[in-house]
Tab-separated table of C-alpha atoms in Angstrom:
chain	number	residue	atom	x	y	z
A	148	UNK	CA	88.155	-192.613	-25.815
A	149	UNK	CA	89.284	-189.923	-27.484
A	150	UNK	CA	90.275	-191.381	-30.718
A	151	UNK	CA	88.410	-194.635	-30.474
A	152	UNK	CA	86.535	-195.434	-33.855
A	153	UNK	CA	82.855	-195.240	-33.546
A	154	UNK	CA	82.868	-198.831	-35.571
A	155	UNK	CA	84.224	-201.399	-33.150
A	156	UNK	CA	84.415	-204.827	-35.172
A	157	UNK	CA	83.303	-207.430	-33.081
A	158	UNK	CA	84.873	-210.491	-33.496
A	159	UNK	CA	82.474	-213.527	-32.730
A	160	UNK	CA	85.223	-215.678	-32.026
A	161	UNK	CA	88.391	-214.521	-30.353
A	162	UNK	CA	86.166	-211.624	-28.777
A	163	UNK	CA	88.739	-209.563	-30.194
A	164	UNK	CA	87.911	-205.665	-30.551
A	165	UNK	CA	89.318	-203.548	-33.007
A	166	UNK	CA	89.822	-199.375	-33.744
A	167	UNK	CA	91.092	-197.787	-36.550
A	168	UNK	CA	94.435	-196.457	-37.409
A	169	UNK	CA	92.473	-193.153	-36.448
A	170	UNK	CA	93.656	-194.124	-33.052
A	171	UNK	CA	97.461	-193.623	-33.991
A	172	UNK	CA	97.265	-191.010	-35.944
A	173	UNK	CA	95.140	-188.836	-33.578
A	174	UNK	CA	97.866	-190.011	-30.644
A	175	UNK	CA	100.595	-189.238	-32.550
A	176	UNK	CA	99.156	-186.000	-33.695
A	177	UNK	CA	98.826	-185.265	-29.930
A	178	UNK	CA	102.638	-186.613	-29.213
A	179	UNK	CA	103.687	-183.847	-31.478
A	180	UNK	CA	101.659	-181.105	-30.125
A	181	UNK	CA	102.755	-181.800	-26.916
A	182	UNK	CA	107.059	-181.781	-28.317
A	183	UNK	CA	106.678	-178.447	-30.329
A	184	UNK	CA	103.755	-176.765	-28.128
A	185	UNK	CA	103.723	-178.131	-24.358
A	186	UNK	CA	107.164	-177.380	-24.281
A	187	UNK	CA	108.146	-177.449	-20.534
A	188	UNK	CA	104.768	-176.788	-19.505
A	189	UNK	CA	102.132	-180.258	-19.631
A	190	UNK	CA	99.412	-179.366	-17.600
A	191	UNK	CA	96.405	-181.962	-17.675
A	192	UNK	CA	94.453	-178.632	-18.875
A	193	UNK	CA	96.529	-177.837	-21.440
A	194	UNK	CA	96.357	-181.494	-22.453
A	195	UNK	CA	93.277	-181.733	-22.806
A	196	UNK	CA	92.862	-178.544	-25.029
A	197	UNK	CA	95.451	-180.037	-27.179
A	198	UNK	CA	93.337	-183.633	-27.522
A	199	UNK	CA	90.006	-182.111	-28.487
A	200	UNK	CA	92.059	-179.756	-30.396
A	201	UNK	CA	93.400	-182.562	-32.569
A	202	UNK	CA	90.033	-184.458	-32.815
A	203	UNK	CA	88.349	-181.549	-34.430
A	204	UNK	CA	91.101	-182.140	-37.411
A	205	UNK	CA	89.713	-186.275	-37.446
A	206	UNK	CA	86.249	-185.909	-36.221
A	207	UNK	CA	82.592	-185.045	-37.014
A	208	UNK	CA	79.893	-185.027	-34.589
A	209	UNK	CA	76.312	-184.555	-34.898
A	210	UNK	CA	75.425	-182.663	-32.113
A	211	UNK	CA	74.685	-179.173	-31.183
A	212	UNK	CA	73.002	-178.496	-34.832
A	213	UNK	CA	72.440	-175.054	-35.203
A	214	UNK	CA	70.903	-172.814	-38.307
A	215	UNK	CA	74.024	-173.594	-40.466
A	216	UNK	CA	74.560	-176.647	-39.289
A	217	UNK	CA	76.437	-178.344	-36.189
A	218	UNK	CA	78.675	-176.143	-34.303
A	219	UNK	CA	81.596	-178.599	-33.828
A	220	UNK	CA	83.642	-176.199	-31.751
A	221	UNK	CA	80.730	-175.929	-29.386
A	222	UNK	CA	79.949	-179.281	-29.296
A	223	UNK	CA	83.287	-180.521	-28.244
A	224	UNK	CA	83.692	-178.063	-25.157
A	225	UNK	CA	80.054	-178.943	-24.422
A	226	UNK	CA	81.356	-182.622	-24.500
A	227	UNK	CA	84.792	-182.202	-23.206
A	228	UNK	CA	84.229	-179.559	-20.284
A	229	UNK	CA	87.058	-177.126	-22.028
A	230	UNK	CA	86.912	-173.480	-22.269
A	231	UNK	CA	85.936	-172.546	-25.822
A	232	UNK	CA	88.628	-169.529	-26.327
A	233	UNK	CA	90.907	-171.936	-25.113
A	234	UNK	CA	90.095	-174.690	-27.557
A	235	UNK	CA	90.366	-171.896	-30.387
A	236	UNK	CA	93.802	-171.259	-29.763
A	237	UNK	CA	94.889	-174.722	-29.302
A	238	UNK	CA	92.943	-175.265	-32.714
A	239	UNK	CA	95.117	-172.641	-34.376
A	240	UNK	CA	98.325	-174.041	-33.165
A	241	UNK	CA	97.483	-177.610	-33.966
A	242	UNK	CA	96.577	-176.416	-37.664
A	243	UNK	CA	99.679	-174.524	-37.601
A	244	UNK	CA	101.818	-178.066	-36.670
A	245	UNK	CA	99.845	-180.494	-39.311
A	246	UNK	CA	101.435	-177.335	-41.827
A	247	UNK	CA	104.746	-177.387	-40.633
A	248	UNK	CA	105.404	-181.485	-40.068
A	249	UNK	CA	102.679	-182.617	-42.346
A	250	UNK	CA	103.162	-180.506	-45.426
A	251	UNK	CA	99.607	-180.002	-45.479
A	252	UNK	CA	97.727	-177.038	-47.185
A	253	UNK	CA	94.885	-175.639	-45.273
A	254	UNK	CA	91.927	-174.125	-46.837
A	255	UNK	CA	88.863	-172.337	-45.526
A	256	UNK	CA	86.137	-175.030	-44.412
A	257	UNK	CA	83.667	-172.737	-45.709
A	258	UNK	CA	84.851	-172.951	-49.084
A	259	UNK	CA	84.976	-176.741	-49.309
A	260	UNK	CA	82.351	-179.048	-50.913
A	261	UNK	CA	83.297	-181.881	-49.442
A	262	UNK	CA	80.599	-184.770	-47.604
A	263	UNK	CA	82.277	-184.533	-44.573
A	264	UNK	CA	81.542	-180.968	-43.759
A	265	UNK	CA	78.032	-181.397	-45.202
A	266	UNK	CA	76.081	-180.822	-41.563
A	267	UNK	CA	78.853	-178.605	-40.156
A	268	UNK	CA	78.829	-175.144	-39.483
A	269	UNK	CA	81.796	-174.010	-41.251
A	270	UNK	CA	82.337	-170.628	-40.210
A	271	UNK	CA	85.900	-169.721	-38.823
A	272	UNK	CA	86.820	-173.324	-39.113
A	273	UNK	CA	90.245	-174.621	-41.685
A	274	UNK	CA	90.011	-178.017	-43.770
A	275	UNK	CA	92.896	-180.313	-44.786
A	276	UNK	CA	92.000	-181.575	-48.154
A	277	UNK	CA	92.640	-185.539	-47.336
A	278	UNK	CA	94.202	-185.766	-44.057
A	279	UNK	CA	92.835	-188.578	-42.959
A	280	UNK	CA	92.465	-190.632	-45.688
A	281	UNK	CA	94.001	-193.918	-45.724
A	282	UNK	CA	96.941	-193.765	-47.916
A	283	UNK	CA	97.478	-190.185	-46.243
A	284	UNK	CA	97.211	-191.339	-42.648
A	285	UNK	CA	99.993	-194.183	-42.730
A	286	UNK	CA	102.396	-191.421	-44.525
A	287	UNK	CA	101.812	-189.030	-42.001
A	288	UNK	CA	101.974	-191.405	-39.410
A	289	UNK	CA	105.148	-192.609	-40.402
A	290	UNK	CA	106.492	-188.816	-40.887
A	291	UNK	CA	104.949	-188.072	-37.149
A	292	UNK	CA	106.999	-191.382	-36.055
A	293	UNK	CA	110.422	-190.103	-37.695
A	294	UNK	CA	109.784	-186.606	-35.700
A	295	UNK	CA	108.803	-188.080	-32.466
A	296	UNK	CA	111.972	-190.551	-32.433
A	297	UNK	CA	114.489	-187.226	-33.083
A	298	UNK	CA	112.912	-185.318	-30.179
A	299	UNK	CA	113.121	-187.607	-27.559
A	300	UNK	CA	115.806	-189.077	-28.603
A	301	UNK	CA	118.392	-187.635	-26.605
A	302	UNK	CA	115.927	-186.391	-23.845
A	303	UNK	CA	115.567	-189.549	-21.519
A	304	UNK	CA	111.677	-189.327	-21.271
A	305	UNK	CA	109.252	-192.076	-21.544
A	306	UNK	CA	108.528	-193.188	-25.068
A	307	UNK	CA	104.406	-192.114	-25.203
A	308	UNK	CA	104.451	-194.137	-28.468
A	309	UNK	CA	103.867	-197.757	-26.233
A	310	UNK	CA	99.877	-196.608	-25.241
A	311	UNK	CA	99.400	-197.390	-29.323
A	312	UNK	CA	102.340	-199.412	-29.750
A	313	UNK	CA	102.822	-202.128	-27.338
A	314	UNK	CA	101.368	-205.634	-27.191
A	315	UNK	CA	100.159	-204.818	-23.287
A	316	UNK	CA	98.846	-201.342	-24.691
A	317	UNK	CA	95.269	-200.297	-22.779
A	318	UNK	CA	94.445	-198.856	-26.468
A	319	UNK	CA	96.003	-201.206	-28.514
A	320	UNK	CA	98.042	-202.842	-30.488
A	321	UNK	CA	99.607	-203.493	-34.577
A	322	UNK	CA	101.714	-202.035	-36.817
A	323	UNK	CA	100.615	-199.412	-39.550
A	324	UNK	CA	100.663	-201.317	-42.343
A	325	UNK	CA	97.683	-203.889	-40.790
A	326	UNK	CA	95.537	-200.686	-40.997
A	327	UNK	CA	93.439	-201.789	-37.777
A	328	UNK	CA	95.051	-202.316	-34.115
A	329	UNK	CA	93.603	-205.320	-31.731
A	330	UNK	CA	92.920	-204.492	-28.389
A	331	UNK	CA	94.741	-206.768	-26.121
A	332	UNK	CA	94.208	-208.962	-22.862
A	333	UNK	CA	95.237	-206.045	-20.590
A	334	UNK	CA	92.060	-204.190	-21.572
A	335	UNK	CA	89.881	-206.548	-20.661
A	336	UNK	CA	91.899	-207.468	-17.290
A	337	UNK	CA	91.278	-203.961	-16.384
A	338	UNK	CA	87.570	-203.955	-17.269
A	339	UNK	CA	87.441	-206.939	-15.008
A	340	UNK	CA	89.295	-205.245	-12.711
A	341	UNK	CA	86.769	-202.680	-12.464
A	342	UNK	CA	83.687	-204.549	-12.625
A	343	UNK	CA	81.878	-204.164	-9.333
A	344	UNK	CA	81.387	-207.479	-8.940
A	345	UNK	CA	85.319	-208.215	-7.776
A	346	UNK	CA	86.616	-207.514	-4.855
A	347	UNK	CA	89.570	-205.838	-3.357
A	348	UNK	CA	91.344	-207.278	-0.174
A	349	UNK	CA	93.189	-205.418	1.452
A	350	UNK	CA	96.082	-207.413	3.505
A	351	UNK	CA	95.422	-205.229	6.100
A	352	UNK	CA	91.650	-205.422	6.641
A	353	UNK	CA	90.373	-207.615	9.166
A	354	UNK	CA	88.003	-210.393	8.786
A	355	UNK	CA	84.101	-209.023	7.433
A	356	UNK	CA	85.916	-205.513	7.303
A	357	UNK	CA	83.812	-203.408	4.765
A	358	UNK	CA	86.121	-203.758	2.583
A	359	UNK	CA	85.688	-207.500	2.094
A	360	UNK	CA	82.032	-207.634	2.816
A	361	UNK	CA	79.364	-207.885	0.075
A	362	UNK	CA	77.397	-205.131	-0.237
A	363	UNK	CA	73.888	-206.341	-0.342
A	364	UNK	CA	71.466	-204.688	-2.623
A	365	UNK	CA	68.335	-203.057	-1.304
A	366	UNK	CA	65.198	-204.566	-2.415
A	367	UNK	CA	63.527	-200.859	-3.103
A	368	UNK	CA	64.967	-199.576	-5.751
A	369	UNK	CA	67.097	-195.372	-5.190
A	370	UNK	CA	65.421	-192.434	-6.570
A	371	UNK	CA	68.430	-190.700	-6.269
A	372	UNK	CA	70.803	-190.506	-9.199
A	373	UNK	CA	74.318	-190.356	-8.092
A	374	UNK	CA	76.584	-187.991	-9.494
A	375	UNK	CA	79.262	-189.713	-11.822
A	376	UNK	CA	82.536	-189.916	-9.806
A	377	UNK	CA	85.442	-187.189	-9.968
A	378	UNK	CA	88.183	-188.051	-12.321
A	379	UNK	CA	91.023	-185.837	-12.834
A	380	UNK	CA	90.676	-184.389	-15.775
A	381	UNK	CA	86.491	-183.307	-14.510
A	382	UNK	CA	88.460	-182.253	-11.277
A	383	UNK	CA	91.012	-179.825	-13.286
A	384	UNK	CA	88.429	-178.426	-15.332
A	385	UNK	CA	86.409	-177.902	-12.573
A	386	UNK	CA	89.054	-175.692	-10.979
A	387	UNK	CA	90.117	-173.946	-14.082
A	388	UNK	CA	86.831	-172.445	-14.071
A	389	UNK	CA	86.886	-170.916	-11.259
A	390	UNK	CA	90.677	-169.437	-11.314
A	391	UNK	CA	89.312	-168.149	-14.619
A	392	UNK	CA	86.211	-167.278	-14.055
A	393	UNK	CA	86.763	-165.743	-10.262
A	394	UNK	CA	90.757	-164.860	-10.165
A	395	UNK	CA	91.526	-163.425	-14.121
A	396	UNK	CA	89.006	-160.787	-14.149
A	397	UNK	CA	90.476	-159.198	-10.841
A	398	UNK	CA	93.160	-156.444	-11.183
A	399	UNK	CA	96.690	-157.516	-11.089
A	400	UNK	CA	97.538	-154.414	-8.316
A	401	UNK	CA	96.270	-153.909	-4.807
A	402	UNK	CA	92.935	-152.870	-4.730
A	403	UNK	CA	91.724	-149.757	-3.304
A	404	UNK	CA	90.793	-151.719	0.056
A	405	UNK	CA	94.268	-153.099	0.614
A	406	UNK	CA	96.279	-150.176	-0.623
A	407	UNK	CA	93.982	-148.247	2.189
A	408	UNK	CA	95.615	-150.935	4.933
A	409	UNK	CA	98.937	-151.283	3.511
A	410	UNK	CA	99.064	-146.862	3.762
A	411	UNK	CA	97.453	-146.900	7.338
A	412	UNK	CA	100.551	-148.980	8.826
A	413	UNK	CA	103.054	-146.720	10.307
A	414	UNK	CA	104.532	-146.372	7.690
A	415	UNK	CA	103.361	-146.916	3.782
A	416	UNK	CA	104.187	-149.996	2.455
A	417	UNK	CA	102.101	-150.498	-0.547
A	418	UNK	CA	105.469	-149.931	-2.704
A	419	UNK	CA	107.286	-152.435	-0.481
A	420	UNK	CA	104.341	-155.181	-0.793
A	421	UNK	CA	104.584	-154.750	-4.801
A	422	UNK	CA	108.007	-154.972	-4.981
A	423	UNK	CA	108.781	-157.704	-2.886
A	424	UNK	CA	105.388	-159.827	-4.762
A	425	UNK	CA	106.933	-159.355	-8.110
A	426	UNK	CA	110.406	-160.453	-7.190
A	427	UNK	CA	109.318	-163.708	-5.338
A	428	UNK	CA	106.720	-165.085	-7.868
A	429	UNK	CA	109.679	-164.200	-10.452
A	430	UNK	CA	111.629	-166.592	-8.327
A	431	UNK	CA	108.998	-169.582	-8.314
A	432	UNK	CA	107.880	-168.982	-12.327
A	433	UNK	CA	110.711	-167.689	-13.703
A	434	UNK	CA	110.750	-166.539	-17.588
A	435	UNK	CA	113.246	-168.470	-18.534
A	436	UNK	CA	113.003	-172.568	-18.834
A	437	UNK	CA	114.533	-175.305	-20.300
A	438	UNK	CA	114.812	-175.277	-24.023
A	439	UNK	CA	115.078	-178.562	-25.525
A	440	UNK	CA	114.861	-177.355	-29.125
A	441	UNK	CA	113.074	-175.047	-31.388
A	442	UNK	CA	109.254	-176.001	-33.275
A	443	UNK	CA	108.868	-176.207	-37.052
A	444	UNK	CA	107.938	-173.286	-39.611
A	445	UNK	CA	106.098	-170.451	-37.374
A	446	UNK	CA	105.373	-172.068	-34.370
A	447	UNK	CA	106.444	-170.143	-31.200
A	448	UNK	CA	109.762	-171.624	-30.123
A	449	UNK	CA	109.615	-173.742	-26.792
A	450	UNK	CA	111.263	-170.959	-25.112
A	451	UNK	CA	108.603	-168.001	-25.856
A	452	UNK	CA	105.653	-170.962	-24.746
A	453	UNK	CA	107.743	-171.315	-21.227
A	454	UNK	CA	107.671	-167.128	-20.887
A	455	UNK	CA	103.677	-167.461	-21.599
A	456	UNK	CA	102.837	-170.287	-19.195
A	457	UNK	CA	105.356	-168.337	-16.407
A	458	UNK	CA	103.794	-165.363	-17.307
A	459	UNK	CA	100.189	-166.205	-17.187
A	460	UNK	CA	101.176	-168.181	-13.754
A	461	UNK	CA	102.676	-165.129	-12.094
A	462	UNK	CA	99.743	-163.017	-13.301
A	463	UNK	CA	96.808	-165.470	-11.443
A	464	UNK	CA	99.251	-165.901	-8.278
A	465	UNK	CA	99.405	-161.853	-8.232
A	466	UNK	CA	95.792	-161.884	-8.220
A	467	UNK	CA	94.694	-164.873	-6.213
A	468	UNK	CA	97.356	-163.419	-3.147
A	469	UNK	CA	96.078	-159.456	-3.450
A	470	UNK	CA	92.578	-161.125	-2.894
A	471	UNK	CA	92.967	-163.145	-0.166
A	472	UNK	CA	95.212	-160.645	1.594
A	473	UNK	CA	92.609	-158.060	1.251
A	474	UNK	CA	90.117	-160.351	2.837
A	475	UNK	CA	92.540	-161.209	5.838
A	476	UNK	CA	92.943	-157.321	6.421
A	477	UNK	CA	89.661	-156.633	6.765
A	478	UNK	CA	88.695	-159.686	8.587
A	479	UNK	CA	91.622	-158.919	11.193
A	480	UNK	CA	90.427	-154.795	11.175
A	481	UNK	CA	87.120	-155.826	12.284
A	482	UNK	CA	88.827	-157.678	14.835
A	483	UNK	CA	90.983	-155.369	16.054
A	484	UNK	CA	88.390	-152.697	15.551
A	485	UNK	CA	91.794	-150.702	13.901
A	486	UNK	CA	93.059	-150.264	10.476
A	487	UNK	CA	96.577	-149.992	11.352
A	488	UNK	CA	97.950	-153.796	10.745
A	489	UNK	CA	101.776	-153.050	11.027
A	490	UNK	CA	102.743	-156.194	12.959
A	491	UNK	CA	100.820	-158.341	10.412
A	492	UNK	CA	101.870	-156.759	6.978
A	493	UNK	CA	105.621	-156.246	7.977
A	494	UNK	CA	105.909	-159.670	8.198
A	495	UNK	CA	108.134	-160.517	5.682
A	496	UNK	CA	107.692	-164.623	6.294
A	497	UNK	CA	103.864	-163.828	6.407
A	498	UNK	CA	103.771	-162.338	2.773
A	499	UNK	CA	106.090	-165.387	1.456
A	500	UNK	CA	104.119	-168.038	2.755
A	501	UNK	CA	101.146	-166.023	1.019
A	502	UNK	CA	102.690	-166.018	-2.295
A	503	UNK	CA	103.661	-169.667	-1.756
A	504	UNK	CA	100.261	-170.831	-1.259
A	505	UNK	CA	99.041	-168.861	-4.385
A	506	UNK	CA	101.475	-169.948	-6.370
A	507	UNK	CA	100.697	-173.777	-5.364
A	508	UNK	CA	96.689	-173.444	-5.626
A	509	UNK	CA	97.611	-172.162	-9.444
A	510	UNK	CA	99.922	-174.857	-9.963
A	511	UNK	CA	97.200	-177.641	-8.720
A	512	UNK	CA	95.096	-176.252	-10.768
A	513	UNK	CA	96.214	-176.832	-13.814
A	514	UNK	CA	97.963	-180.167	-12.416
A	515	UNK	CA	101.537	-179.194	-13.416
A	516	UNK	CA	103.995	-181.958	-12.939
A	517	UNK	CA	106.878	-179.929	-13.799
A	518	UNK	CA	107.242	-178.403	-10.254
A	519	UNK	CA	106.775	-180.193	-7.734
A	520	UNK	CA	106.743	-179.831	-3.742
A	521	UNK	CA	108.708	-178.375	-1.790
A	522	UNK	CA	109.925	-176.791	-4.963
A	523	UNK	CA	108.011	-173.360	-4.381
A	524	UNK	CA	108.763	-173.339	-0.625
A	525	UNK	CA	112.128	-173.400	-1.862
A	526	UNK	CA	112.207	-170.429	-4.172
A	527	UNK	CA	109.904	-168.682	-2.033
A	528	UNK	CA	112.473	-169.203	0.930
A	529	UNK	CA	110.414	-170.653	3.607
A	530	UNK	CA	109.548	-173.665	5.215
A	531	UNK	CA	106.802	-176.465	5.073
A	532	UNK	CA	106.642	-175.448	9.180
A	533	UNK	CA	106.176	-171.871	8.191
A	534	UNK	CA	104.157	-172.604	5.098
A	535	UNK	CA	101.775	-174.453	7.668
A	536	UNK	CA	101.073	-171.521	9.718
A	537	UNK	CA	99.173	-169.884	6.837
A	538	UNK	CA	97.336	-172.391	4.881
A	539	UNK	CA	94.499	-172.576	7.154
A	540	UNK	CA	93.733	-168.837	7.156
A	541	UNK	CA	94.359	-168.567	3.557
A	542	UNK	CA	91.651	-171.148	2.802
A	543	UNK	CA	89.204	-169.884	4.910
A	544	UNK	CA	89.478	-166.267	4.070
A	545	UNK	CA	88.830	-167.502	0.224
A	546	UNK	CA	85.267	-168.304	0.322
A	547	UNK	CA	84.932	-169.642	-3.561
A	548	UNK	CA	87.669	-171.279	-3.156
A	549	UNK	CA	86.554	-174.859	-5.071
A	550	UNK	CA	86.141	-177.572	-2.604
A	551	UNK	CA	88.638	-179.937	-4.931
A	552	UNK	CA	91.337	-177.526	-3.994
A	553	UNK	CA	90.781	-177.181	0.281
């Protein structure tokens, strides 16, 4: 929903819907975010940044009206659940694509007299002077069509351009030219498809199983308003949060508590512990990734975006596994009523399945698809048998760990 046009034409006799060409041009606008920006790294996070990021270029809302007007930039990470310094810099590389592809010459919203901005707070935010007009839209469509086709063309990857394009799309369907895109029968197969009044049978279930049973309704009507269920973008922003919120802040070195175990073993190991923690999450996010090509005008090339997503990866990884190591020390000290932990933090399988799971809690986090399991096991040079020794303790010695990620 995105992208859908607030003025859905109704058609009284087909029962036909219809959205706007906004709909393509936002998607493809998003396509080529994702080809020159996303690089190698998609995450569902970074996806979403990159949406609202595009539908503050096509979109006014009133909402969120402050002295000067509506913050727009508030009111889509209000809406959309995203972190606002995030959005900002997804806004500025978004802005920085419509110049390079789109020929397009940016000017300082503030200094615009233009309807659309009439409500809008304008401070900090850039204007393109008839980006979405009509006869602009199907030219840049076309031009964001044309740069799409060379970058995947030799690539082998699924051609994104079928959610707008195709006749089955769940968004829709029409060429350019018809200005307007009908929705088609799949859409409203899947809205009956989710209408709680069907029912799914399950081949498996047995006869007046639950899962063929009505569910009757109860004649006094709940007071208690259910929570909307997860989905996975609310799930991934929910977790982002808190490796934000809880893991950046913390130092990216042993703290003073751990550096006090790691020097009361028999020998100290603190320098051992570093060293061995830089070279393995090296190993699982390495700096280097695969380049398919190099982004227009300024834009950082796909190469330098890889280093930043490895780099930022390594960094909460480093922090997540000093944490919870800290917290197993000094559970285990009050256990042993000792500080000297030498049989535990010489384990050199121990500290790899530690870096493993930190490495994979930061992955699901941000719900990369570009590594996948046992990948990390792999670089980190265990097991899934060892791996399984740890992942209990590790959980439970991370109390804020988010429940989506136990």
């Amino acid at each position: 929903d995105f992208f859908l046009s607030g003025e859905n034409n109704q058609d009284a006799v087909t029962g036909t819907e219809s959205v706007s060409i906004y709909l393509r041009f936002g998607w493809m606008l998003f396509l080529a975010l994702r080809i020159h920006v996303f690089s190698w790294f998609k995450g569902l996070v970074t996806c979403t940044n990159g949406l609202v990021s595009i539908l503050t270029n096509i979109s006014v809302l009133s909402v969120r009206k402050g002295t000067k007007g509506v913050d727009l930039i508030s009111s889509l990470c209000n809406i959309y659940q995203t972190s606002e310094d995030d959005l900002l810099k997804m806004i500025e590389k978004a802005n920085t694509l419509i110049i390079g592809i789109l020929k397009k010459t940016p000017c300082p919203a503030s200094e615009c007299q233009t309807e659309e901005l009439k409500n809008i707070d304008t401070d900090g935010l850039t204007y393109f002077q008839d980006l979405v007009e009509e006869i602009s839209i199907i030219s840049s469509i076309r031009i964001l069509e044309r740069d799409y086709e060379d970058a995947i063309h030799d690539r082998g990857e699924l051609d994104e351009r079928m959610f707008v394009n195709e006749e089955d799309s769940l968004f829709g369907s029409g060429s350019v030219s018809e200005g307007a895109a009908n929705i088609s029968g799949v859409k409203r197969k899947y809205d009956a498809m989710s209408s709680p009044t069907k029912k799914i049978t399950s081949p498996l279930s047995p006869p007046g199983s639950p899962l063929t049973s009505p569910v009757k309704e109860s004649s006094t009507p709940s007071k208690i308003k259910m929570p909307p269920p997860a989905t996975p973008v609310s799930t991934t922003i929910t977790t982002t949060k808190w490796l934000r919120t809880v893991i950046a802040p913390l130092p990216a070195k042993p703290s003073s508590e751990l550096e006090h175990f790691l020097s009361s073993c028999d020998r100290d190991i603190t320098t051992d512990v570093i060293c061995r923690t830089q070279i393995i999450l090296e190993a699982i996010f390495p700096s280097s990734a695969p380049v398919y090509r190099c982004v227009v005008g300024s834009l950082l090339s796909a190469a330098l975006m890889d280093s930043i997503w490895a780099e930022q990866s390594r960094l909460e990884a480093l922090k997540l596994y000093y944490r919870v190591l800290a917290a197993m020390c000094r559970a285990e000290s009050q256990r042993l009523r000792n500080s000297n932990l030498t049989s535990l933090l010489i384990n050199e399988i121990f500290h790899r399945c530690m870096l493993a799971c930190s490495a994979e809690l930061v992955l699901a986090t941000h719900k990369t698809v570009t590594m996948m399991f046992p990948a990390v096991l792999e670089r980190a040079g265990i097991t899934a048998f060892d791996l399984s020794k740890v992942i209990e303790s590790f959980v439970r010695h991370e109390e804020t760990l988010p429940r989506e990620l136990k």
